[in-house]
CSV table of C-alpha atoms in Angstrom, one decimal:
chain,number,residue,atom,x,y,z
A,1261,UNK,CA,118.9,40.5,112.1
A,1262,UNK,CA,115.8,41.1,109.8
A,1263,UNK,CA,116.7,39.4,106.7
A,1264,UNK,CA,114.4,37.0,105.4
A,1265,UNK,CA,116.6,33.3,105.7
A,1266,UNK,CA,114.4,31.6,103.0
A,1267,UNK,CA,116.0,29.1,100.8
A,1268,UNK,CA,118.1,30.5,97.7
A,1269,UNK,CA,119.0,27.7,94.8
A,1270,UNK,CA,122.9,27.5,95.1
A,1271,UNK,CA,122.5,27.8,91.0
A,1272,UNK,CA,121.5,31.2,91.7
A,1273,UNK,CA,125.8,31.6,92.7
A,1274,UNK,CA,127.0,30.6,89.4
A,1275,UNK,CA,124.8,33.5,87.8
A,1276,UNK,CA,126.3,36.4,89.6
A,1277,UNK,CA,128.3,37.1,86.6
A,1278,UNK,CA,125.1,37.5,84.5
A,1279,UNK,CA,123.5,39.8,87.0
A,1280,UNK,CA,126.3,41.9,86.6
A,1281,UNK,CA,126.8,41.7,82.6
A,1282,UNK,CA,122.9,43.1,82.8
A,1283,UNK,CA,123.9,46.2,85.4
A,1284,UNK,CA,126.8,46.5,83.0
A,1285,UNK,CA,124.6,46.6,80.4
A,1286,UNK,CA,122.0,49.1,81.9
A,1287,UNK,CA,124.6,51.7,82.8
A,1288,UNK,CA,126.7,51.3,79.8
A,1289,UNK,CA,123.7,52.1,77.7
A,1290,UNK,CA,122.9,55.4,79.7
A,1291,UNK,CA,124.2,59.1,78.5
A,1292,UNK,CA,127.4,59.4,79.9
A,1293,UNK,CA,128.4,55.8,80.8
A,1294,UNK,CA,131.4,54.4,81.1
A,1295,UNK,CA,132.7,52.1,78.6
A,1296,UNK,CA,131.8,48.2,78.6
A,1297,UNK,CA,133.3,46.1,81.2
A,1298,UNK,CA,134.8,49.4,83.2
A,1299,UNK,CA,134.0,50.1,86.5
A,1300,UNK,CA,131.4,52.6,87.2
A,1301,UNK,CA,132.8,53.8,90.5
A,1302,UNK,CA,134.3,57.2,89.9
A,1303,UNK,CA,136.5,59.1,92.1
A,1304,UNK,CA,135.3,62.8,91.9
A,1305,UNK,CA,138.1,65.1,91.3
A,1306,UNK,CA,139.2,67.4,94.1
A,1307,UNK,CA,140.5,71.2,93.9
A,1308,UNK,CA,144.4,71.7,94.5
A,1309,UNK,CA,143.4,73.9,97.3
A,1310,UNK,CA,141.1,71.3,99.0
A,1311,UNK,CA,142.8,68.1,97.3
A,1312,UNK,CA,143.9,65.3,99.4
A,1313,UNK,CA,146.2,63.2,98.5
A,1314,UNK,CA,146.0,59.2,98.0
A,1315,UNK,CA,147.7,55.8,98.3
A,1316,UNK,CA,151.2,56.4,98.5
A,1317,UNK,CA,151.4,59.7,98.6
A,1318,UNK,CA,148.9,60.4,101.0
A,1319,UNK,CA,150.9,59.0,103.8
A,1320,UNK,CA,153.8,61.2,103.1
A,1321,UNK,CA,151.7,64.1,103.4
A,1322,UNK,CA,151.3,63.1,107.3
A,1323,UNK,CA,153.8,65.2,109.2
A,1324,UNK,CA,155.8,63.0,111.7
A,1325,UNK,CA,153.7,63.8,114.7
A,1326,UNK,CA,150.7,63.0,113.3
A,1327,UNK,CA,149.3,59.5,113.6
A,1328,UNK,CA,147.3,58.3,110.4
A,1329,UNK,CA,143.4,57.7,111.0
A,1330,UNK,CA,141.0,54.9,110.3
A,1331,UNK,CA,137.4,54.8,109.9
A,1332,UNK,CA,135.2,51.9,110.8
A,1333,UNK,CA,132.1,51.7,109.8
A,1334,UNK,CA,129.6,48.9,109.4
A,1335,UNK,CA,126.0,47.0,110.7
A,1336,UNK,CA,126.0,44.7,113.6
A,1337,UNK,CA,128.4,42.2,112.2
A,1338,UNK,CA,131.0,44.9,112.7
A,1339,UNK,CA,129.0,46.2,115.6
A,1340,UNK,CA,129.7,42.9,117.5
A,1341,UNK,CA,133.1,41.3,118.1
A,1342,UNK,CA,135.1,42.4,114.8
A,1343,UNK,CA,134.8,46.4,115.0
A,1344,UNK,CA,135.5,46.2,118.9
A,1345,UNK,CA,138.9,43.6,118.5
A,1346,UNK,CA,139.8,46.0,115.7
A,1347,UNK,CA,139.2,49.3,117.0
A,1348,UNK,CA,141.3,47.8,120.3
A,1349,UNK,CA,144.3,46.7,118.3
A,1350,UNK,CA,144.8,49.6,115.8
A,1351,UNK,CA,144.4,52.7,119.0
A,1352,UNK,CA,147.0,50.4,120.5
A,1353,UNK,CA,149.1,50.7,117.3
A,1354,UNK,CA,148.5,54.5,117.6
A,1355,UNK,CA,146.2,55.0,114.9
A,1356,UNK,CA,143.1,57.4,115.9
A,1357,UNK,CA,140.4,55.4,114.9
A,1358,UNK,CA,136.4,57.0,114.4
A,1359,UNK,CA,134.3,54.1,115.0
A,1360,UNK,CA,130.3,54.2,113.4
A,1361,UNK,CA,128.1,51.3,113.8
A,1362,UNK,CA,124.7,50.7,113.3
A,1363,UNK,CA,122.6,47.4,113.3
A,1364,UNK,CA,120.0,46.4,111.0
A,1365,UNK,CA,121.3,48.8,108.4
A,1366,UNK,CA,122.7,48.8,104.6
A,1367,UNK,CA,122.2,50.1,101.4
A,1368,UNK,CA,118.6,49.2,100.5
A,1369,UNK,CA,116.6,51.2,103.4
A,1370,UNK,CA,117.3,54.8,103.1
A,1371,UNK,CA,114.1,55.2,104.7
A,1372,UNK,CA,115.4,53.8,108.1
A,1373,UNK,CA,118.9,54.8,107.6
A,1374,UNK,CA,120.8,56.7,105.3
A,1375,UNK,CA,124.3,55.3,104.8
A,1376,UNK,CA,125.3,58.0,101.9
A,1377,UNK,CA,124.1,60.8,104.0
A,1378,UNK,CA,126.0,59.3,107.3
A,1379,UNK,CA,129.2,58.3,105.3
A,1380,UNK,CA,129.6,62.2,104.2
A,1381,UNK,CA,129.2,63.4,107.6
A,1382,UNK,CA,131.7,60.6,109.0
A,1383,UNK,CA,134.4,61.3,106.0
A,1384,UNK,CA,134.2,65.0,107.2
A,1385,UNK,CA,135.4,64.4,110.8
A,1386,UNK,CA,139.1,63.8,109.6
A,1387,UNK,CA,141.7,62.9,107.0
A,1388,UNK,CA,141.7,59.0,106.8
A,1389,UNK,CA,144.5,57.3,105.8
A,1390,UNK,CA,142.5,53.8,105.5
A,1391,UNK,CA,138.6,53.0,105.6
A,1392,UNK,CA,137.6,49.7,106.8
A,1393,UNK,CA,133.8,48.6,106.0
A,1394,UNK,CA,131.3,45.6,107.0
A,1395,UNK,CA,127.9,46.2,105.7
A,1396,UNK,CA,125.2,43.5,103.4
A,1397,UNK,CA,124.3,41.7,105.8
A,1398,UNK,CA,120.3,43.0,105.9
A,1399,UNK,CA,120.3,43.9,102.2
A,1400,UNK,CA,118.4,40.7,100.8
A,1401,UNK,CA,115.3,43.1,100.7
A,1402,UNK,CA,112.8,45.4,98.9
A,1403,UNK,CA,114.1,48.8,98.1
A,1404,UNK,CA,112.6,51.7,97.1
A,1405,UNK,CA,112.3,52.4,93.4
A,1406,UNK,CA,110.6,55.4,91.5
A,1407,UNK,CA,108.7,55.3,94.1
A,1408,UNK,CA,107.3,51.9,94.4
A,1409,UNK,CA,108.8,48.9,96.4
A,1410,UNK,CA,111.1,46.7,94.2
A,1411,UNK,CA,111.1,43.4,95.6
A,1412,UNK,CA,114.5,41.7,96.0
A,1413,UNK,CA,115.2,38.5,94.4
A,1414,UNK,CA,119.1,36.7,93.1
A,1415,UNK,CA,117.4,36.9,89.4
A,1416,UNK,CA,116.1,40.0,89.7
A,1417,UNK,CA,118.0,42.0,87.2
A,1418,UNK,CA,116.5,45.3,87.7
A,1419,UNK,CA,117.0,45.6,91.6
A,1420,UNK,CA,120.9,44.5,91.3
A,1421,UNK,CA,120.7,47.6,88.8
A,1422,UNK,CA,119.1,49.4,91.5
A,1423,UNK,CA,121.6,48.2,93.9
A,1424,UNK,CA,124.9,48.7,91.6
A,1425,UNK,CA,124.5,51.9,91.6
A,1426,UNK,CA,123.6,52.4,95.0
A,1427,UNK,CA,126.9,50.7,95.9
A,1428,UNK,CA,128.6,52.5,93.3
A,1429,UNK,CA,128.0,56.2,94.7
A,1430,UNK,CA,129.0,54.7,98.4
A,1431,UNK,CA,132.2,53.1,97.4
A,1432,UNK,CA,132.9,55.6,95.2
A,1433,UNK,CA,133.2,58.3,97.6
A,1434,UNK,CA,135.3,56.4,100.2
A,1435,UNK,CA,137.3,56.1,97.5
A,1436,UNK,CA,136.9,59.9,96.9
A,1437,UNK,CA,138.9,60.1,101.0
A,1438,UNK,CA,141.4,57.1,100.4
A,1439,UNK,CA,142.2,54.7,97.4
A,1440,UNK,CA,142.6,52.1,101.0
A,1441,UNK,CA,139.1,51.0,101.8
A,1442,UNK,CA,138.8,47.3,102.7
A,1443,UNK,CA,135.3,45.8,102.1
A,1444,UNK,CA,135.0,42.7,104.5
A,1445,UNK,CA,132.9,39.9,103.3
A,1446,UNK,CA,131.0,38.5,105.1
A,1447,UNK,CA,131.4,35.0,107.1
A,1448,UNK,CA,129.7,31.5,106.7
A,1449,UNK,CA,126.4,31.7,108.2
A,1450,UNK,CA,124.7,28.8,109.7
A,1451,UNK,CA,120.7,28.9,108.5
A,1452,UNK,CA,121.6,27.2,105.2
A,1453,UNK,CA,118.9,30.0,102.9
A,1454,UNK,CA,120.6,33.2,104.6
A,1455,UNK,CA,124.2,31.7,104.2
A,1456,UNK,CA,123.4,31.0,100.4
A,1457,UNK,CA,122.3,34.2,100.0
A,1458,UNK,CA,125.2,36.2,102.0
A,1459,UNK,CA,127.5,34.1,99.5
A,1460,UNK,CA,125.7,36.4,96.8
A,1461,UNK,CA,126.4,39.3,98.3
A,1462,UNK,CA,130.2,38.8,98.8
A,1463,UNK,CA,130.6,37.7,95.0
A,1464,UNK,CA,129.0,40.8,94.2
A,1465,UNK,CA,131.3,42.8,96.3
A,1466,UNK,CA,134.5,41.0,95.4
A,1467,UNK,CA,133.8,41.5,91.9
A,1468,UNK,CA,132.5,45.3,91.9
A,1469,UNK,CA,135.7,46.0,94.0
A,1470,UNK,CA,137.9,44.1,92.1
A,1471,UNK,CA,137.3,46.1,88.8
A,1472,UNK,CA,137.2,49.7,90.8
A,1473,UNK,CA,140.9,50.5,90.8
A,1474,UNK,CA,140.1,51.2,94.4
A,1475,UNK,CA,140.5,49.2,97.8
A,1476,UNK,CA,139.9,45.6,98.9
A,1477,UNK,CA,138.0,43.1,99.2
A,1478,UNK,CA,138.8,40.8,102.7
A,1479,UNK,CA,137.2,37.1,102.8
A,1480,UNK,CA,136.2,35.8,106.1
A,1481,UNK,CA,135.2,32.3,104.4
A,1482,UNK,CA,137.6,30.9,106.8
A,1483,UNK,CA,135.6,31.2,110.2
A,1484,UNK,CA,133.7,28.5,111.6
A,1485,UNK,CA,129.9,28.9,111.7
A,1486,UNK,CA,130.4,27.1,115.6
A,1487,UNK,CA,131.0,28.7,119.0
A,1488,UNK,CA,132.9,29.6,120.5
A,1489,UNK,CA,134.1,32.1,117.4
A,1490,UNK,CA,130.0,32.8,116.8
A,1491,UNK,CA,126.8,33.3,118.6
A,1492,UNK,CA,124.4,30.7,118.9
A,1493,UNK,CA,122.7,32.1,116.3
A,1494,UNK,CA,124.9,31.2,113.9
A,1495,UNK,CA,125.2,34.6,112.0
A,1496,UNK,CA,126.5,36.8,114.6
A,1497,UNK,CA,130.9,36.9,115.2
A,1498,UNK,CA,131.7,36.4,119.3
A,1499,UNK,CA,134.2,38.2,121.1
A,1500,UNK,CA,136.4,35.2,120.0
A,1501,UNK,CA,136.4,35.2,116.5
A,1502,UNK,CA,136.4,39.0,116.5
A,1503,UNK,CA,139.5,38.8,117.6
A,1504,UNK,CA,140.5,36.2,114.9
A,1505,UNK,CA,138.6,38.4,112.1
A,1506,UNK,CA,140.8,41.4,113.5
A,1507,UNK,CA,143.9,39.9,113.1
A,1508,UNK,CA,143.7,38.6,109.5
A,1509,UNK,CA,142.1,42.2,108.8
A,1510,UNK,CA,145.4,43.8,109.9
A,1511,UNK,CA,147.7,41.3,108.2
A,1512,UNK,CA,145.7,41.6,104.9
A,1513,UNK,CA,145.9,45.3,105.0
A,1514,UNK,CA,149.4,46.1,107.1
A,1515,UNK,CA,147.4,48.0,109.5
């Protein structure tokens, strides 16, 4: 894990809702922006000859014989305990499940790894019926910016911009495959700075998600930050509570 754990005020929470008022604000004010307080994830729209169909009417679509498929993807909190329980319990249920992991990865180092590029090349492999994601866990960082590094910071109004619409364009096309992608937040975290500033990250999340029209987000506030359900570091999920995660995963989403 190469996030930096320093210490993040806990007053820096409350104003997650201003951080995203000023990406609102940004967008809203740019040609061809979406009106205030609508969500700027935008499902592109599909050919009739190419189209696939969502929700509901996606699953129809699926002759009897066929088996629906999920896509898991994530960094190394999905890479460790939760993707493996998950992956074992839904190819037991039948499902054909494509599983990509990669640690030390996210949305803010394109450089090292590119998750739009990947996510198009993963959502070409097959027809998914549901998309289950676990990524922010190395985000707290610089990111690249006209160039220049913009360092991160919970206040820092022009690299939640940055990252808005970095997360909008990902989100947006899983939700281009399936109107079922479940976001899973992320769990407590014992070093007190890194589990203050992983609390950001889910708000932000929960909220984008909540005002898509599109998917879910899945707490995981309830694990405990002890073994035998973590590592001794604190941060990563054992075998244990991957199998705990897995199962409230599937009852959240009726997989």
């Amino acid at each position: 894990m190469t996030l930096s754990q320093a210490r993040m005020p806990v007053t820096f929470l409350s104003a997650l809702l201003s951080f995203c008022a000023l990406v609102c604000a940004a967008s809203c004010d740019a040609p061809g922006a979406t009106e205030p307080g609508a969500s700027s994830i935008q499902r592109a729209e599909k050919s009739p000859s190419g189209a696939k169909p969502t929700g509901p009417e996606q699953k129809e679509a699926l002759s009897p014989a066929a088996k629906p498929q999920v896509l898991i993807i994530g960094d190394s909190m999905m890479q460790f305990g939760i993707g493996p329980a998950l992956k074992s319990d839904l190819t037991k249920k039948g499902y054909r499940v494509v599983y990509f992991v990669k640690k030390s990865t996210g949305l803010t180092w394109t450089h090292f790894f590119d998750w739009q590029h990947k996510s198009e090349e993963l959502l070409a492999e097959g027809d998914f019926d549901s998309i289950v994601v676990m990524l922010g866990s190395n985000d707290g960082r610089w990111l690249k910016y006209q160039g220049k590094r913009l360092e991160y910071g919970p206040d820092v109004a022009q690299w939640w911009q940055q990252y808005s619409l970095r997360f909008d364009e990902f989100f947006g096309r899983l939700c281009n495959e399936t109107t079922r992608v479940y976001w899973i937040g992320m769990p407590p975290m014992k070093p007190e700075g890194y589990h203050s500033k992983t609390r950001l990250f889910n708000a932000f999340y929960e909220q984008k998600i909540r005002g898509s029209g599109c998917g879910k987000y899945i707490a995981t506030d309830y694990l405990s930050k002890e073994k035998p359900l973590r590592w001794s570091d604190g941060i990563h999920v054992s075998n244990s509570g991957g199998r705990t995660v897995a199962k409230r995963i599937q009852e959240a989403t009726g997989l």
